[in-house]
Coordinates of C-alpha atoms in Angstrom, one line a residue:
X1 CA 0.0 0.0 0.0
X2 CA 1.4 3.4 -1.0
X3 CA 2.1 5.9 1.8
X4 CA 1.0 9.4 1.2
X5 CA 3.6 12.2 1.6
X6 CA 3.9 13.5 5.2
X7 CA 2.0 16.7 5.9
X8 CA 3.8 19.7 7.1
X9 CA 2.9 21.6 10.3
X10 CA 2.2 24.6 8.1
X11 CA -0.3 22.7 5.9
X12 CA -2.1 21.4 9.0
X13 CA -2.2 24.8 10.7
X14 CA -3.6 26.5 7.6
X15 CA -6.5 23.9 7.4
X16 CA -7.1 24.2 11.2
X17 CA -7.3 28.0 10.9
X18 CA -9.7 27.7 8.0
X19 CA -12.0 25.3 9.9
X20 CA -12.0 27.6 13.0
X21 CA -13.2 30.5 10.8
X22 CA -15.7 28.4 9.0
X23 CA -17.8 27.5 12.1
X24 CA -18.8 31.2 12.1
X25 CA -19.9 31.3 8.5
X26 CA -21.9 28.0 9.0
X27 CA -23.7 29.3 12.1
X28 CA -27.4 30.2 11.8
X29 CA -29.2 32.0 14.6
X30 CA -32.1 34.5 15.0
X31 CA -30.0 37.3 13.4
X32 CA -29.5 35.1 10.3
X33 CA -33.2 34.1 10.1
X34 CA -33.7 35.6 6.6
X35 CA -30.5 33.9 5.4
X36 CA -31.7 30.6 6.9
X37 CA -35.2 30.8 5.5
X38 CA -33.9 31.1 1.9
X39 CA -34.0 27.7 0.3
X40 CA -32.4 27.3 -3.2
X41 CA -33.9 23.7 -3.3
X42 CA -37.4 25.1 -3.9
X43 CA -39.0 27.3 -6.5
X44 CA -39.6 30.8 -5.0
X45 CA -41.2 33.8 -6.5
X46 CA -38.9 36.9 -6.0
X47 CA -41.4 39.2 -4.3
X48 CA -43.0 36.7 -2.0
X49 CA -41.9 36.4 1.7
X50 CA -40.0 33.4 3.0
X51 CA -42.1 31.4 5.5
X52 CA -40.9 30.4 9.0
X53 CA -43.1 28.0 10.9
X54 CA -43.3 27.9 14.7
X55 CA -44.2 24.7 16.5
X56 CA -47.9 24.7 17.6
X57 CA -46.8 23.9 21.1
X58 CA -44.8 27.1 21.4
X59 CA -46.0 30.6 22.3
X60 CA -46.1 32.0 18.7
X61 CA -46.7 35.7 19.5
X62 CA -43.9 35.7 22.1
X63 CA -41.5 34.2 19.5
X64 CA -42.6 36.7 16.9
X65 CA -41.7 39.5 19.3
X66 CA -38.3 37.9 20.1
X67 CA -37.6 37.7 16.3
X68 CA -38.7 41.3 15.8
X69 CA -36.1 42.4 18.4
X70 CA -33.4 40.3 16.7
X71 CA -34.0 41.4 13.1
X72 CA -34.3 44.7 11.2
X73 CA -37.8 45.8 10.1
X74 CA -36.6 45.3 6.5
X75 CA -35.7 41.7 7.1
X76 CA -39.0 41.0 9.0
X77 CA -40.9 42.3 6.0
X78 CA -39.2 39.6 3.8
X79 CA -40.4 36.9 6.3
X80 CA -43.7 35.5 7.2
X81 CA -44.0 33.9 10.6
X82 CA -46.7 31.2 10.8
X83 CA -47.8 28.5 13.3
X84 CA -47.2 25.1 12.0
X85 CA -50.4 23.1 11.3
X86 CA -50.8 20.1 13.5
X87 CA -51.1 17.9 10.4
X88 CA -48.2 18.0 8.0
X89 CA -50.6 17.3 5.1
X90 CA -52.2 20.7 5.8
X91 CA -49.0 22.6 4.8
X92 CA -49.6 24.2 1.4
X93 CA -46.4 26.3 1.3
X94 CA -43.1 25.0 2.5
X95 CA -40.8 26.9 4.9
X96 CA -38.2 26.7 7.5
X97 CA -39.0 25.2 10.9
X98 CA -38.0 27.5 13.8
X99 CA -35.3 26.5 16.2
X100 CA -34.7 28.6 19.3
X101 CA -30.9 28.6 19.4
X102 CA -27.9 28.8 17.0
X103 CA -26.9 25.8 15.0
X104 CA -24.3 24.8 12.4
X105 CA -25.4 24.0 8.9
X106 CA -23.4 21.7 6.6
X107 CA -22.8 24.4 3.9
X108 CA -23.6 25.1 0.3
X109 CA -27.1 24.2 -0.7
X110 CA -27.6 22.6 2.7
X111 CA -28.6 25.8 4.5
X112 CA -30.4 24.2 7.4
X113 CA -29.7 21.8 10.3
X114 CA -29.2 18.1 9.4
X115 CA -29.7 15.2 11.7
X116 CA -26.7 12.9 11.3
X117 CA -24.3 15.6 10.0
X118 CA -24.7 17.2 13.4
X119 CA -22.8 14.4 15.1
X120 CA -19.7 14.8 13.1
X121 CA -20.0 18.6 13.3
X122 CA -20.2 18.3 17.1
X123 CA -17.0 16.3 17.2
X124 CA -15.3 19.2 15.4
X125 CA -16.8 21.8 17.7
X126 CA -15.6 20.0 20.8
X127 CA -12.1 19.6 19.3
X128 CA -12.1 23.3 18.5
X129 CA -13.3 24.2 22.0
X130 CA -16.4 25.9 20.6
X131 CA -18.3 24.9 23.8
X132 CA -21.3 27.2 23.4
X133 CA -21.9 26.2 19.8
X134 CA -21.5 22.5 20.7
X135 CA -24.1 22.8 23.5
X136 CA -26.5 24.6 21.1
X137 CA -26.1 22.0 18.4
X138 CA -27.3 19.3 20.7
X139 CA -30.0 21.4 22.3
X140 CA -31.6 22.1 18.9
X141 CA -31.9 18.4 18.2
X142 CA -33.5 17.8 21.6
X143 CA -35.9 20.6 20.8
X144 CA -36.8 19.0 17.5
X145 CA -37.8 15.7 19.2
X146 CA -39.9 17.7 21.7
X147 CA -41.6 20.0 19.2
X148 CA -41.5 18.2 15.8
X149 CA -41.8 14.6 17.1
X150 CA -38.4 13.3 16.0
X151 CA -35.0 14.6 14.8
X152 CA -35.7 15.7 11.2
X153 CA -33.7 15.0 8.1
X154 CA -33.5 18.8 8.3
X155 CA -35.6 21.6 9.7
X156 CA -37.7 22.3 6.6
X157 CA -41.4 21.5 6.4
X158 CA -40.9 19.0 3.6
X159 CA -38.6 17.0 5.9
X160 CA -41.3 16.6 8.6
X161 CA -42.1 13.1 7.4
X162 CA -38.6 11.7 7.8
X163 CA -35.8 11.4 10.3
X164 CA -32.1 10.6 9.9
X165 CA -29.7 8.0 11.4
X166 CA -30.1 8.1 15.2
X167 CA -26.9 9.7 16.7
X168 CA -28.5 11.8 19.4
X169 CA -27.5 9.7 22.4
X170 CA -23.8 9.7 21.2
X171 CA -24.0 13.5 20.9
X172 CA -25.5 13.9 24.4
X173 CA -22.8 11.8 26.0
X174 CA -19.9 13.4 24.0
X175 CA -21.1 16.8 25.2
X176 CA -21.7 15.6 28.8
X177 CA -18.1 14.2 28.9
X178 CA -17.0 17.9 28.6
X179 CA -19.7 19.7 30.7
X180 CA -20.4 17.1 33.4
X181 CA -23.8 18.9 33.7
X182 CA -25.8 16.2 35.4
X183 CA -29.0 18.2 35.6
X184 CA -28.9 18.7 31.9
X185 CA -28.1 15.1 31.3
X186 CA -31.1 14.0 33.4
X187 CA -33.4 16.3 31.3
X188 CA -32.4 14.5 28.1
X189 CA -33.5 11.0 29.2
X190 CA -37.2 11.3 28.3
X191 CA -36.3 12.9 25.0
X192 CA -33.7 10.2 24.1
X193 CA -36.2 7.5 25.0
X194 CA -38.9 9.2 22.8
X195 CA -36.5 9.3 19.9
X196 CA -35.5 5.7 20.5
X197 CA -39.2 4.5 20.4
X198 CA -39.6 6.3 17.0
X199 CA -37.3 3.6 15.6
X200 CA -38.3 0.5 17.5
X201 CA -42.1 0.3 16.9
X202 CA -43.8 -0.3 13.5
X203 CA -43.5 0.8 10.8
X204 CA -39.8 1.3 11.6
X205 CA -39.7 -2.1 13.4
X206 CA -39.9 -5.4 11.5
X207 CA -41.5 -7.6 14.1
X208 CA -40.4 -10.9 12.6
X209 CA -36.7 -10.1 13.0
X210 CA -36.9 -7.6 15.9
X211 CA -34.6 -5.4 13.7
X212 CA -35.5 -1.9 12.5
X213 CA -35.7 -0.3 9.0
X214 CA -35.8 3.1 7.6
X215 CA -39.3 4.3 6.7
X216 CA -40.4 7.8 5.6
X217 CA -44.0 8.8 6.1
X218 CA -44.5 11.2 3.2
X219 CA -46.0 10.3 -0.2
X220 CA -45.2 11.3 -3.7
X221 CA -42.0 13.0 -5.1
X222 CA -39.8 14.8 -2.6
X223 CA -40.4 18.5 -3.3
X224 CA -36.8 19.6 -3.0
X225 CA -35.7 16.9 -5.5
X226 CA -38.3 17.9 -8.1
X227 CA -37.1 21.5 -8.3
X228 CA -33.4 21.4 -7.6
X229 CA -32.0 18.1 -8.9
X230 CA -32.1 18.9 -12.6
X231 CA -29.5 18.2 -15.3
X232 CA -28.4 20.5 -18.1
X233 CA -31.4 19.4 -20.2
X234 CA -33.8 20.3 -17.5
X235 CA -34.6 16.7 -16.6
X236 CA -35.4 16.1 -12.9
X237 CA -33.8 13.2 -11.0
X238 CA -37.1 11.3 -11.4
X239 CA -37.0 11.8 -15.2
X240 CA -33.5 10.3 -15.2
X241 CA -34.7 7.4 -13.1
X242 CA -37.6 6.6 -15.5
X243 CA -35.1 6.8 -18.4
X244 CA -32.9 4.3 -16.6
X245 CA -35.8 1.9 -16.0
X246 CA -36.8 2.1 -19.7
X247 CA -33.2 1.4 -20.8
X248 CA -31.7 -1.2 -18.5
X249 CA -32.7 -4.6 -17.2
X250 CA -33.0 -4.6 -13.4
X251 CA -32.4 -7.9 -11.6
X252 CA -32.2 -6.6 -8.1
X253 CA -35.9 -6.4 -7.5
X254 CA -39.3 -6.6 -9.2
X255 CA -39.2 -3.3 -11.2
X256 CA -43.0 -3.4 -11.7
X257 CA -43.3 -2.5 -8.0
X258 CA -41.6 0.8 -8.7
X259 CA -42.1 1.7 -12.4
X260 CA -45.3 1.3 -14.6
X261 CA -43.8 0.7 -18.0
X262 CA -47.1 1.2 -19.9
X263 CA -47.7 4.6 -18.4
X264 CA -44.0 5.5 -18.0
X265 CA -44.7 6.5 -14.4
X266 CA -42.9 5.9 -11.1
X267 CA -45.3 4.2 -8.6
X268 CA -46.3 5.4 -5.1
X269 CA -44.0 2.7 -3.7
X270 CA -41.1 4.1 -5.6
X271 CA -41.6 7.5 -4.1
X272 CA -42.0 6.0 -0.6
X273 CA -38.7 4.1 -1.2
X274 CA -37.0 7.3 -2.5
X275 CA -38.0 9.3 0.5
X276 CA -36.9 6.5 2.8
X277 CA -33.5 6.3 1.1
X278 CA -33.1 9.9 2.0
X279 CA -34.0 9.2 5.7
X280 CA -31.0 6.7 5.7
X281 CA -28.6 9.6 4.9
X282 CA -27.2 7.7 1.9
X283 CA -28.8 9.5 -0.9
X284 CA -28.2 8.1 -3.5
X285 CA -26.7 4.6 -3.8
X286 CA -27.7 1.3 -5.4
X287 CA -27.1 -0.4 -2.0
X288 CA -30.8 -1.5 -2.0
X289 CA -31.0 -2.0 -5.7
X290 CA -31.0 0.8 -8.3
X291 CA -31.7 4.1 -6.5
X292 CA -32.2 2.1 -3.3
X293 CA -35.9 1.8 -4.2
X294 CA -36.2 -1.5 -2.4
X295 CA -34.9 -0.1 1.0
X296 CA -38.2 -0.6 2.8
X297 CA -37.7 -4.4 2.6
X298 CA -34.3 -4.4 4.4
X299 CA -32.8 -4.3 7.9
X300 CA -29.8 -2.1 7.4
X301 CA -26.4 -2.7 9.1
X302 CA -26.0 1.0 9.9
X303 CA -29.4 1.7 11.5
X304 CA -29.4 -1.4 13.7
X305 CA -25.8 -0.8 14.8
X306 CA -26.7 2.8 15.8
X307 CA -29.8 1.5 17.8
X308 CA -27.5 -0.9 19.6
X309 CA -25.4 2.2 20.6
X310 CA -28.6 4.1 21.8
X311 CA -29.4 1.1 24.0
X312 CA -25.9 1.1 25.4
X313 CA -25.9 4.9 25.9
X314 CA -29.2 4.9 27.8
X315 CA -27.8 2.1 30.0
X316 CA -24.8 4.2 30.7
X317 CA -26.8 7.3 31.5
X318 CA -29.0 5.4 33.9
X319 CA -25.8 4.0 35.5
X320 CA -24.5 7.6 36.0
X321 CA -27.6 8.2 38.1
X322 CA -27.4 4.9 40.0
X323 CA -30.4 3.3 38.4
X324 CA -29.0 -0.2 38.2
X325 CA -32.3 -1.8 37.3
X326 CA -32.9 0.5 34.3
X327 CA -29.3 0.2 33.3
X328 CA -29.7 -3.6 33.2
X329 CA -32.9 -3.3 31.1
X330 CA -31.1 -1.2 28.5
X331 CA -28.0 -3.4 28.4
X332 CA -30.2 -6.5 28.0
X333 CA -31.9 -4.8 25.0
X334 CA -28.5 -4.1 23.5
X335 CA -27.4 -7.7 24.0
X336 CA -30.6 -9.0 22.3
X337 CA -29.9 -6.6 19.4
X338 CA -26.3 -7.8 19.1
X339 CA -27.5 -11.4 18.8
X340 CA -30.0 -10.3 16.1
X341 CA -27.3 -8.4 14.2
X342 CA -25.1 -11.5 14.4
X343 CA -27.8 -13.8 13.1
X344 CA -29.2 -11.6 10.3
X345 CA -26.5 -9.2 9.3
X346 CA -23.2 -11.0 9.7
X347 CA -22.2 -13.0 6.6
X348 CA -19.7 -15.6 7.6
X349 CA -19.0 -16.6 4.0
X350 CA -18.3 -13.1 2.8
X351 CA -16.6 -12.0 6.1
X352 CA -18.7 -8.8 6.0
X353 CA -21.8 -7.3 7.6
X354 CA -24.5 -7.1 4.9
X355 CA -28.1 -5.7 4.8
X356 CA -30.8 -8.3 5.4
X357 CA -33.9 -8.7 3.0
X358 CA -37.0 -9.4 5.1
X359 CA -39.0 -11.2 2.4
X360 CA -36.3 -13.5 1.1
X361 CA -34.5 -14.0 4.4
X362 CA -31.2 -13.4 2.6
X363 CA -28.5 -10.8 2.9
X364 CA -27.8 -8.6 -0.1
X365 CA -24.4 -9.1 -1.6
X366 CA -23.6 -5.4 -1.9
X367 CA -20.4 -4.5 -0.2
X368 CA -20.8 -1.2 1.5
X369 CA -18.7 0.7 4.0
X370 CA -21.4 0.4 6.7
X371 CA -19.7 -3.0 7.3
X372 CA -17.4 -1.0 9.6
X373 CA -20.3 0.2 11.9
X374 CA -20.2 -3.0 14.1
X375 CA -16.5 -2.5 14.6
X376 CA -16.9 1.2 15.3
X377 CA -19.5 0.5 18.0
X378 CA -18.0 -2.6 19.4
X379 CA -20.6 -5.1 18.2
X380 CA -18.3 -7.4 16.3
X381 CA -16.3 -10.2 18.0
X382 CA -12.5 -10.1 17.5
X383 CA -12.8 -12.9 14.9
X384 CA -15.5 -11.0 13.0
X385 CA -13.4 -7.8 13.0
X386 CA -10.4 -9.8 11.7
X387 CA -12.6 -11.1 8.8
X388 CA -13.7 -7.6 7.9
X389 CA -10.0 -6.4 8.0
X390 CA -9.1 -9.3 5.6
X391 CA -11.6 -7.6 3.2
X392 CA -10.2 -4.1 3.7
X393 CA -8.7 -4.1 0.2
X394 CA -12.3 -4.1 -1.2
X395 CA -12.8 -0.6 0.3
X396 CA -9.3 0.9 0.7
X397 CA -8.6 3.6 -1.8
X398 CA -5.8 6.1 -2.5
X399 CA -7.8 8.7 -0.6
X400 CA -9.4 6.7 2.2
X401 CA -12.4 4.4 2.0
X402 CA -14.7 3.7 -1.0
X403 CA -18.4 4.0 0.0
X404 CA -19.2 0.8 -1.9
X405 CA -17.4 -1.4 -4.4
X406 CA -19.6 -0.5 -7.3
X407 CA -19.5 2.4 -9.7
X408 CA -23.1 3.4 -10.4
X409 CA -23.1 7.1 -11.1
X410 CA -24.5 7.7 -7.6
X411 CA -22.6 9.8 -5.1
X412 CA -22.8 7.2 -2.3
X413 CA -21.1 4.5 -4.3
X414 CA -17.5 4.1 -5.8
X415 CA -15.4 6.0 -6.6
X416 CA -16.6 8.4 -4.0
X417 CA -15.6 8.6 -0.3
X418 CA -17.1 10.6 2.5
X419 CA -15.5 11.9 5.7
X420 CA -18.0 10.2 8.1
X421 CA -17.5 6.7 6.6
X422 CA -13.8 7.2 6.7
X423 CA -13.8 8.2 10.4
X424 CA -16.1 5.2 11.2
X425 CA -13.8 2.8 9.5
X426 CA -10.7 4.3 11.1
X427 CA -12.2 4.3 14.6
X428 CA -13.5 0.8 14.1
X429 CA -10.1 -0.5 13.0
X430 CA -8.4 1.1 16.0
X431 CA -11.1 -0.2 18.4
X432 CA -10.0 -3.8 17.5
X433 CA -6.3 -3.1 17.6
X434 CA -5.7 -2.8 13.8
X435 CA -3.7 0.4 14.3
X436 CA -1.5 0.1 11.3
X437 CA -4.5 -0.1 9.0
X438 CA -6.4 2.6 10.8
X439 CA -3.5 5.0 10.7
X440 CA -2.9 4.3 7.0
X441 CA -6.4 5.1 6.0
X442 CA -6.6 8.2 8.2
X443 CA -3.3 9.5 6.7
X444 CA -4.5 8.8 3.1
X445 CA -7.7 10.8 3.7
X446 CA -6.0 13.7 5.4
X447 CA -3.3 13.9 2.7
X448 CA -6.0 14.0 0.0
X449 CA -8.2 16.6 1.7
X450 CA -5.3 18.8 2.6
X451 CA -3.8 18.6 -0.9
X452 CA -7.2 19.5 -2.4
X453 CA -7.6 22.3 0.1
X454 CA -4.3 23.7 -1.2
X455 CA -5.7 23.7 -4.7
X456 CA -9.2 25.1 -4.0
X457 CA -8.8 26.8 -0.7
X458 CA -12.0 25.1 0.5
X459 CA -13.2 21.8 2.2
X460 CA -16.0 20.0 0.5
X461 CA -18.7 17.4 1.1
X462 CA -17.3 14.4 -0.7
X463 CA -14.2 13.3 -2.7
X464 CA -13.3 11.0 -5.5
X465 CA -11.0 8.8 -3.4
X466 CA -9.7 6.9 -6.5
X467 CA -8.3 10.1 -8.1
X468 CA -7.9 11.9 -4.8
X469 CA -9.9 14.8 -6.2
X470 CA -12.7 17.2 -5.1
X471 CA -13.9 17.4 -8.7
X472 CA -16.7 14.9 -8.8
X473 CA -19.6 16.6 -10.7
X474 CA -18.9 15.0 -14.1
X475 CA -19.1 11.5 -12.6
X476 CA -22.5 11.9 -10.8
X477 CA -25.5 11.1 -13.0
X478 CA -28.3 10.9 -10.5
X479 CA -29.6 13.3 -7.7
X480 CA -27.6 16.5 -7.5
X481 CA -24.1 16.4 -9.0
X482 CA -22.5 19.5 -7.2
X483 CA -19.9 19.2 -4.5
X484 CA -20.9 21.5 -1.7
X485 CA -18.4 23.7 0.1
X486 CA -18.3 24.2 3.8
X487 CA -18.3 21.5 4.9
X488 CA -19.6 20.7 8.4
X489 CA -18.9 17.0 8.7
X490 CA -15.6 17.1 6.7
X491 CA -14.4 19.8 9.1
X492 CA -15.3 17.7 12.2
X493 CA -13.7 14.5 10.8
X494 CA -10.5 16.3 9.9
X495 CA -10.1 17.6 13.5
X496 CA -11.0 14.2 14.9
X497 CA -8.4 12.4 12.8
X498 CA -5.7 15.0 13.5
X499 CA -6.4 14.7 17.3
X500 CA -6.3 10.9 17.1
X501 CA -3.0 11.2 15.3
X502 CA -1.6 12.8 18.4
X503 CA -0.7 15.8 16.2
X504 CA 1.9 13.7 14.5
X505 CA 2.9 15.3 11.1

């Protein structure tokens, strides 16, 4: 395996200084409400105000007056504050969902708060000693569960029907480790439990296996996709999907479930699967068949590994407060889930963790970097971790970790790599004592990111880890093809990898 050139202290310091500065440009608070309310992902008539919705359980007039004190009269005129209808179906015009404190957005077209991005952002804020922003980031997610029913994919009304991978308990404990604020920690318990139950009852639960799945509640095309994910010929993502179904044979699933060939229409079930794939955070990949349309029929490795961690975390929190009975209940749940993961998701023959198809009772042979989650979270046995490491060459790339082993024209497949999956793989390898491998991958990723930073003076959302390049747009055929700058989770992962490296250069 080739070793990337060693980074200089000057290179590292420049990137660190850039990240430190970027937290401010990625912060959204009351003063930035007009900036936050603007959404390039939707069609918007120039003269019409941007809508901000307040939770119906809040005191709307009081919040309106708080906002009037924070914003200029001119800005307030460009906004319309409304109370959110109690039924999401009643929303006729989409808008931003109000959050009471500041939060960090990922960057670029992602000008709102995202669920799982926030975990990796938090790691960066803690490393950068941005204590207040770190506290606020977690508090806004707790607020979402209380006021919007779950942690949302993002705080826009069109995201009310879907969540994102459950990382809240990990965030709470990472922050508590710094603050040691027991009163605050205690206040999070009912919220963490509420968010946990979102994932472990139907329709998110598959009762036959006891494992959970992703499941979005909305119907029809996702509004933000219809408008913003268009190619140079003006075709939407959904037009390109239909074109694909017309042109190619699909053997991964029964296409008639998702595409009506006679009418040249995508079905209700396709849109349900499409929205659900977005809840998974991996949009888009062919992990669950083309466009992941078949995702509803799978227990995914990533989601069930994270739920195991939630159970462990709630056990740990109860232990902090001396509730040994409750601690045991949560640990027992985690043990049961570990057994189920072992039975359904571990593939002895392949030596990988693979997603499980409920109807066929078989694992899907689609190698995906989520195979590192059970190492990251300590679910794997030493022997299983060893088998995964023997397969490391499937995923290891010149710039870190390939998302999958297939090139599909989707951004969550080869040749692309993403900061979070690289960190998860690196930490998983270290957890089981594979330090040489973990360090090698971390160094490859840092070398690529810092080299590209030197060329473009910016950090981005994703990279071509085969060519070690930030220029990815020409290779992405589905969804949006841009590479967004910012970028929240890349910043956080860089700081985390540098800290783990003991500042070696």
